[in-house]
mmCIF file of C-alpha atoms in Angstrom:
data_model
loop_
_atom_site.group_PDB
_atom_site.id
_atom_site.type_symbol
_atom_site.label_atom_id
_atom_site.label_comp_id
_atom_site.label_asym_id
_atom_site.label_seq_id
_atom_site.Cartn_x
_atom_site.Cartn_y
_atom_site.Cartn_z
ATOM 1 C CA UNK A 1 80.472 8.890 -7.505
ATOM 2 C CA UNK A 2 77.869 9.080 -10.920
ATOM 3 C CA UNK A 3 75.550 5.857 -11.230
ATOM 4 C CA UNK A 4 75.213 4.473 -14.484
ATOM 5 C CA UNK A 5 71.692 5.171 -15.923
ATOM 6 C CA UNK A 6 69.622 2.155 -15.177
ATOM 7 C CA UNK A 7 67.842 -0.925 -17.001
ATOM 8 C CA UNK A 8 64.542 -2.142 -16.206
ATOM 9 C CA UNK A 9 62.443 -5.043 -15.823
ATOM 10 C CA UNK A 10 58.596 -5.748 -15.391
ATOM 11 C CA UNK A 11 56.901 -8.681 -13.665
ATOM 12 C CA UNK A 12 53.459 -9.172 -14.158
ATOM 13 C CA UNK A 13 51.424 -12.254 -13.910
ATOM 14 C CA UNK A 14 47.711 -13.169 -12.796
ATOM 15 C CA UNK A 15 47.163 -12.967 -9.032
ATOM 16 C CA UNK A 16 48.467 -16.702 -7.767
ATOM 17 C CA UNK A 17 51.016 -17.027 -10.495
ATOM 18 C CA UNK A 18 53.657 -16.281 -7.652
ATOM 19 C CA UNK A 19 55.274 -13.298 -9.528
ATOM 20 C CA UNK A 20 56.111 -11.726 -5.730
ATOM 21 C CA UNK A 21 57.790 -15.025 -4.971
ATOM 22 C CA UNK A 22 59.641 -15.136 -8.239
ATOM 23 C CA UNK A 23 61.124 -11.333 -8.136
ATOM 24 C CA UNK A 24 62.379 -11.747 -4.795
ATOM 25 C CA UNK A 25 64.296 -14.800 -6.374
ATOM 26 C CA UNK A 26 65.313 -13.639 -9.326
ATOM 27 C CA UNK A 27 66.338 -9.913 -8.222
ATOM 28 C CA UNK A 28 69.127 -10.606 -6.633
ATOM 29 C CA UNK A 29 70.855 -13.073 -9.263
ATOM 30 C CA UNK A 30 70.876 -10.537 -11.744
ATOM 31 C CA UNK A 31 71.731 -7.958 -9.498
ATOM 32 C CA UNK A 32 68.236 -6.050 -9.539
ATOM 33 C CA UNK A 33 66.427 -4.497 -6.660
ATOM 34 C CA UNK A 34 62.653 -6.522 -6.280
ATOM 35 C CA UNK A 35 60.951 -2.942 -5.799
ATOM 36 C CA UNK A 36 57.294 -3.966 -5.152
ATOM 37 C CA UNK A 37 54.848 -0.879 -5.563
ATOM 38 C CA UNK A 38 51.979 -2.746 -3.241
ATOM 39 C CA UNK A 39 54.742 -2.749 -0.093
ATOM 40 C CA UNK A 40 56.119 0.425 -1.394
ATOM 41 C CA UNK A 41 53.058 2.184 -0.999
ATOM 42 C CA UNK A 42 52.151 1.179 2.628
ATOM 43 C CA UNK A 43 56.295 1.712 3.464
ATOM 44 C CA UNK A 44 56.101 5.470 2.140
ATOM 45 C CA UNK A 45 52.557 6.344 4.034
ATOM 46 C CA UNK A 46 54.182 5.212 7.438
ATOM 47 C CA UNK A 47 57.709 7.172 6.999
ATOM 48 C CA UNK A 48 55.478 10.727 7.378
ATOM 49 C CA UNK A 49 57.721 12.010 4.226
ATOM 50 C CA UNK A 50 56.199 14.721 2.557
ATOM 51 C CA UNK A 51 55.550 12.064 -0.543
ATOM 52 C CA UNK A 52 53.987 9.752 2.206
ATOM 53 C CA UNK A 53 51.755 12.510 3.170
ATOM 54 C CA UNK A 54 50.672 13.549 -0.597
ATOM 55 C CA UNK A 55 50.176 9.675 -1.241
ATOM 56 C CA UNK A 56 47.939 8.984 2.148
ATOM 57 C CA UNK A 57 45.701 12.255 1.002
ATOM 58 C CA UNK A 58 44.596 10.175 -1.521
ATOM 59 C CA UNK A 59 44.355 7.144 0.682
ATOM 60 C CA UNK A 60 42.218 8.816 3.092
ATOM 61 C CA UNK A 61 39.731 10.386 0.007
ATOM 62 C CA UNK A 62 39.075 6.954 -1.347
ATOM 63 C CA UNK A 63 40.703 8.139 -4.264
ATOM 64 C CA UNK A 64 43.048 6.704 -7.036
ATOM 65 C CA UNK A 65 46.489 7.658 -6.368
ATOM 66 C CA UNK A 66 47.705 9.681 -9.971
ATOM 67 C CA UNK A 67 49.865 7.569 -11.868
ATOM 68 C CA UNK A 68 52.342 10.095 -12.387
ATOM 69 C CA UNK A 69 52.506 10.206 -8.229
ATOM 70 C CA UNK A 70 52.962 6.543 -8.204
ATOM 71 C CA UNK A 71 55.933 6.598 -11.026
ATOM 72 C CA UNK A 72 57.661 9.457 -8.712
ATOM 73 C CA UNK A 73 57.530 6.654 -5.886
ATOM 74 C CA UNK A 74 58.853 4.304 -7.971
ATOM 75 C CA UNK A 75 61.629 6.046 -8.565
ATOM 76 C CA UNK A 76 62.376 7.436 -6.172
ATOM 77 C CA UNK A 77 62.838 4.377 -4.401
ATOM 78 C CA UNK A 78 65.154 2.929 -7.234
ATOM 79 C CA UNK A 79 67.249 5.941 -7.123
ATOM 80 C CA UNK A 80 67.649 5.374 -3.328
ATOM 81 C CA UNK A 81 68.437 1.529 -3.646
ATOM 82 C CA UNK A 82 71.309 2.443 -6.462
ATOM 83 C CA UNK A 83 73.006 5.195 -4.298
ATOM 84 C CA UNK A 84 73.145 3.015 -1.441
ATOM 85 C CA UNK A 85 74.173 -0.091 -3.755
ATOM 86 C CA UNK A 86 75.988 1.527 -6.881
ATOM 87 C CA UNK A 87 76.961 -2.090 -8.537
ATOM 88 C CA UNK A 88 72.596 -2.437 -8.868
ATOM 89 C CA UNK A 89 71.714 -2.562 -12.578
ATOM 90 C CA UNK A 90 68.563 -1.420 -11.912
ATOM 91 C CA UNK A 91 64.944 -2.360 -10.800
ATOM 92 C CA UNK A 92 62.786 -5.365 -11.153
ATOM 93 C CA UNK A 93 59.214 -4.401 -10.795
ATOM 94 C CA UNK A 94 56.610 -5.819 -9.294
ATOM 95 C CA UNK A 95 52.881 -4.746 -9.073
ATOM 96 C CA UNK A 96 53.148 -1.903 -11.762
ATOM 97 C CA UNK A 97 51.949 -1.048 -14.332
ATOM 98 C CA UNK A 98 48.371 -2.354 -13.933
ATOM 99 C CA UNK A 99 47.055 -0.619 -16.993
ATOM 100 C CA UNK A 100 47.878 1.079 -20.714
ATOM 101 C CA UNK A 101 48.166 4.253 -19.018
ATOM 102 C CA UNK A 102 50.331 3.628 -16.124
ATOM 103 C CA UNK A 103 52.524 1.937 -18.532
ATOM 104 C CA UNK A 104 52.909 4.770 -20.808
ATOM 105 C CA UNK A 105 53.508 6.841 -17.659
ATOM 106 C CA UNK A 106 56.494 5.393 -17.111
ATOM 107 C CA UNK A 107 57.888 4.966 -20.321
ATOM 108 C CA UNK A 108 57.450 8.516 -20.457
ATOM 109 C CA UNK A 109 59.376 8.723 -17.290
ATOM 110 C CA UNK A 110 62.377 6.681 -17.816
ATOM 111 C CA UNK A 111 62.675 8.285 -20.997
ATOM 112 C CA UNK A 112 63.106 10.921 -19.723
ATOM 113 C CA UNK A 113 65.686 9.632 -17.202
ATOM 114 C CA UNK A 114 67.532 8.242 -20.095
ATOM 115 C CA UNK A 115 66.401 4.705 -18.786
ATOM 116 C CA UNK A 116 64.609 1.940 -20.592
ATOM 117 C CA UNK A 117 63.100 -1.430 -19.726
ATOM 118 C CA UNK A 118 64.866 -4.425 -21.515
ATOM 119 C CA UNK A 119 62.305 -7.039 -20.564
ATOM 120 C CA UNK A 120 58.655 -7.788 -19.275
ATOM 121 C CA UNK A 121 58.386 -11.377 -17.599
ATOM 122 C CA UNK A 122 54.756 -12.668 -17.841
ATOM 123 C CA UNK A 123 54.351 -15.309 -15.150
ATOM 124 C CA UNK A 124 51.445 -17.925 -16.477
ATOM 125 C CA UNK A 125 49.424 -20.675 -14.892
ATOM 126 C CA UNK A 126 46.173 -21.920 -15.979
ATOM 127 C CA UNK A 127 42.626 -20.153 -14.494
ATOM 128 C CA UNK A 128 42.291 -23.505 -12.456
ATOM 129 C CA UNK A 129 45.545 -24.009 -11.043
ATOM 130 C CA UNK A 130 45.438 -20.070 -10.156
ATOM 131 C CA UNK A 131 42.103 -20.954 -8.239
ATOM 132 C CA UNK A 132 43.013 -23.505 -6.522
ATOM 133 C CA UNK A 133 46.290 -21.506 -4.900
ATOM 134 C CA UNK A 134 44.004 -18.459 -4.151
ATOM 135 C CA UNK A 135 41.038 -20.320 -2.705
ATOM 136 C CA UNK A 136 43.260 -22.660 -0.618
ATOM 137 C CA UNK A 137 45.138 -19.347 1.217
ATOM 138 C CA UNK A 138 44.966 -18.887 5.141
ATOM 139 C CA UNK A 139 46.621 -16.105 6.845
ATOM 140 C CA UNK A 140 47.365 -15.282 10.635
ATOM 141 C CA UNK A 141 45.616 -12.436 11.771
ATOM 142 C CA UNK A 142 47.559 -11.863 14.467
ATOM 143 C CA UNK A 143 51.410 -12.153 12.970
ATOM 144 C CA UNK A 144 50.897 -12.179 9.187
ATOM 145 C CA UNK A 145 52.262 -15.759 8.326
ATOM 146 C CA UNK A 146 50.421 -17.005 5.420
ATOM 147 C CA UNK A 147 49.620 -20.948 4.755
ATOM 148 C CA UNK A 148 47.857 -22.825 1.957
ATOM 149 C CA UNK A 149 45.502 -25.804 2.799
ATOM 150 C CA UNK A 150 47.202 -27.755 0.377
ATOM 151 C CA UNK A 151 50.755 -26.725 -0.772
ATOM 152 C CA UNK A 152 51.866 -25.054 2.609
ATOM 153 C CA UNK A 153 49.841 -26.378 5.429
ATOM 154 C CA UNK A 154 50.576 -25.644 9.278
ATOM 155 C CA UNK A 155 51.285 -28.331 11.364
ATOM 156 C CA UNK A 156 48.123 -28.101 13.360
ATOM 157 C CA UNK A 157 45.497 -27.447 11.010
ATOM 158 C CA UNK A 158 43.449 -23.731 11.148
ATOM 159 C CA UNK A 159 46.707 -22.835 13.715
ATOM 160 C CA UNK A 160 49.791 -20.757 12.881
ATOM 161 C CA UNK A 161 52.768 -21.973 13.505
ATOM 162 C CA UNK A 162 54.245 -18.857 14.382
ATOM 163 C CA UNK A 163 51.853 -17.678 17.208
ATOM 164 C CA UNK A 164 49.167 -20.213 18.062
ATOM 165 C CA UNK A 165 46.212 -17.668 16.594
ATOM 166 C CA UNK A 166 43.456 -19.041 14.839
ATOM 167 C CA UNK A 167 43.948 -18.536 10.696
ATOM 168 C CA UNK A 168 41.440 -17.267 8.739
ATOM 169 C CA UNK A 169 40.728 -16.714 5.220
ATOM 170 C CA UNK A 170 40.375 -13.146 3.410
ATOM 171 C CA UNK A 171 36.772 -12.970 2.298
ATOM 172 C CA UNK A 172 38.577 -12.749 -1.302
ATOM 173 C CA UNK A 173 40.048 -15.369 -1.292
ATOM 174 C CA UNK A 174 36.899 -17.336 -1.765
ATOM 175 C CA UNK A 175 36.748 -19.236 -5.338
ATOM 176 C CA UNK A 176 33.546 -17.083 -6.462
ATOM 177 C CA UNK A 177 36.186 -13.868 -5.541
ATOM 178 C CA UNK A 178 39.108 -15.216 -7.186
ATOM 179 C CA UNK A 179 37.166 -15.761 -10.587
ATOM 180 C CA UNK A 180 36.196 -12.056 -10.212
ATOM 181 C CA UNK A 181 39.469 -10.842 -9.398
ATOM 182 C CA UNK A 182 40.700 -12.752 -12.226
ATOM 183 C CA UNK A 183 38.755 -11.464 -14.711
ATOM 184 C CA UNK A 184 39.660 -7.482 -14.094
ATOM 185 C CA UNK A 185 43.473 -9.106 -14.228
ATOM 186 C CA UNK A 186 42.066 -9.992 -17.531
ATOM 187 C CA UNK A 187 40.484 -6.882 -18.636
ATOM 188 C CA UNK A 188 42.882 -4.137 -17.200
ATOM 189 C CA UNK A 189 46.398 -5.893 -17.401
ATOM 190 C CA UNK A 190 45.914 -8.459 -20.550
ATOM 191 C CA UNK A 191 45.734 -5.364 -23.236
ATOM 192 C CA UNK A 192 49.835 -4.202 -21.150
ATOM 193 C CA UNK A 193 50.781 -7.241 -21.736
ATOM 194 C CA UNK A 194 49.838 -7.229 -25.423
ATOM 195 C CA UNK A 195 51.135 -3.448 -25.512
ATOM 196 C CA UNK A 196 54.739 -4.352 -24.515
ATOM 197 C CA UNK A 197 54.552 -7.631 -26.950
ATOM 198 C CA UNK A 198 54.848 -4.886 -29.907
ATOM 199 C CA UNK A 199 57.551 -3.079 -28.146
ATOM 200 C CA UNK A 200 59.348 -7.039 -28.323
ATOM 201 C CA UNK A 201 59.861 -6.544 -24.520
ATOM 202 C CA UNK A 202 57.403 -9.583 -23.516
ATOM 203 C CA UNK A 203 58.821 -12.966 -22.442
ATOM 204 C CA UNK A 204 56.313 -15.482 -21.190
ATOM 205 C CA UNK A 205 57.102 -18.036 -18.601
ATOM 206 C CA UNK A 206 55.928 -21.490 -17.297
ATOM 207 C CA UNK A 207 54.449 -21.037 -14.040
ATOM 208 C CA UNK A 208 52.510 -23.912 -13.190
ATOM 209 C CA UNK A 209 55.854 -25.736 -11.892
ATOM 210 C CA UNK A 210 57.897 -25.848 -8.830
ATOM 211 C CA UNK A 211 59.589 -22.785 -7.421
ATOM 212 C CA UNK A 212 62.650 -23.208 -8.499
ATOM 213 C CA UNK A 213 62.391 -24.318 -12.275
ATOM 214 C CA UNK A 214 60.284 -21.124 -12.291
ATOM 215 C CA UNK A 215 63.288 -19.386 -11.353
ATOM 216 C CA UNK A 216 65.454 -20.796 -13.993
ATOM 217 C CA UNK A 217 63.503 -20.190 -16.467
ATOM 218 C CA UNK A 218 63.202 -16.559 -15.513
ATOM 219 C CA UNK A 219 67.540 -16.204 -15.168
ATOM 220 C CA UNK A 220 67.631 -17.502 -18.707
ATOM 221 C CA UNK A 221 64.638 -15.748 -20.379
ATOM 222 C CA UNK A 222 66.467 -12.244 -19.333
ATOM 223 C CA UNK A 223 69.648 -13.738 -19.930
ATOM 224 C CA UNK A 224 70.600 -11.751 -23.053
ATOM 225 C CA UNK A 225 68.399 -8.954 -22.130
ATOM 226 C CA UNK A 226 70.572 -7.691 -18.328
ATOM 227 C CA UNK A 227 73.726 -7.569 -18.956
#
């Protein structure tokens, strides 16, 4: 059976701003696969495809993976999601594009597809608040879990609750790294955001509230735009 050709939809949002969080949410409501190029990546290196291998090459260099390498993951991975689940509109992407470039990648690419995107979500908190989640972030080691000294504590504090290691905190996730991680979000993603704003594709959203107003206000921005 033929798939319809897909619509698209970007999230983007400062580090902090819980876009992850969000497109897990949101994905499924509107009938979207959350493809997320950051888990994407490390999932295709461990499979030892032939894609993996090409992909880890670059890994292994300390090189930049090409952007037109990292669009043929992308979709490649949407293509598999929609023959496995045919009623999927399409893809709600997270973690890509980072720059002008990679975004004009893959409009070139969907284009080509016959696709489009219908909407880019911008996720927005202020620097502070953004800071403050960052800097207060302790992960497990050992299992992964992830806490926040504040907003997500574990019950016995510096211990996960999942496997009794001691947590620790990634050496950027110190406020003086944050800042600086924050300002390249600035310089290398503020100019896509402003790029898709001509294209009348942006729609900015409220995050500096709880999860699930977040959420709600992300079903009804896109609303009129996934159907």
């Amino acid at each position: 059976m033929s798939v319809a050709p897909a619509t698209h939809v970007l999230i983007m949002g400062p580090q902090g701003a819980g876009k992850g969080t969000q497109a897990a949410l949101v994905a499924p409501r509107l009938d979207l696969v959350h493809v997320s190029t950051g888990d994407l990546f490390r999932e295709v290196m461990a499979s030892g495809s032939q894609l993996g291998e090409e992909i880890r090459g670059y890994y292994d260099r300390g090189a930049l993976v090409p952007d037109a390498l990292t669009v043929r993951m992308l979709l490649d991975r949407i293509d598999q999601m929609r023959r496995e689940h045919p009623a999927l509109r399409g893809a709600l992407i997270d973690g890509f594009p980072r720059n002008q470039a990679q975004a004009e990648a893959l409009e070139t690419a969907l284009t080509a597809r016959g696709e489009r995107l219908v909407a880019v979500i911008s996720v927005e908190a202020p620097r502070q608040v953004l800071i403050e989640r960052l800097s207060g972030r302790l992960i497990c080691p050992n299992c992964g879990a992830t806490y926040h000294r504040e907003f997500n504590p574990p019950r016995v504090p510096g211990v996960c609750d999942v496997c009794g290691s001691a947590l620790t905190q990634r050496s950027d996730d110190t406020p003086e790294a944050v800042a600086r991680r924050l300002a390249i979000y600035d310089e290398q993603t503020q100019p896509v955001l402003a790029y898709y704003e001509r294209q009348g594709l942006l729609l900015s959203v409220d995050g500096d509230r709880p999860i699930d107003e977040v959420t709600t206000a992300i079903v009804q921005a896109l609303a009129t735009r996934v159907d």
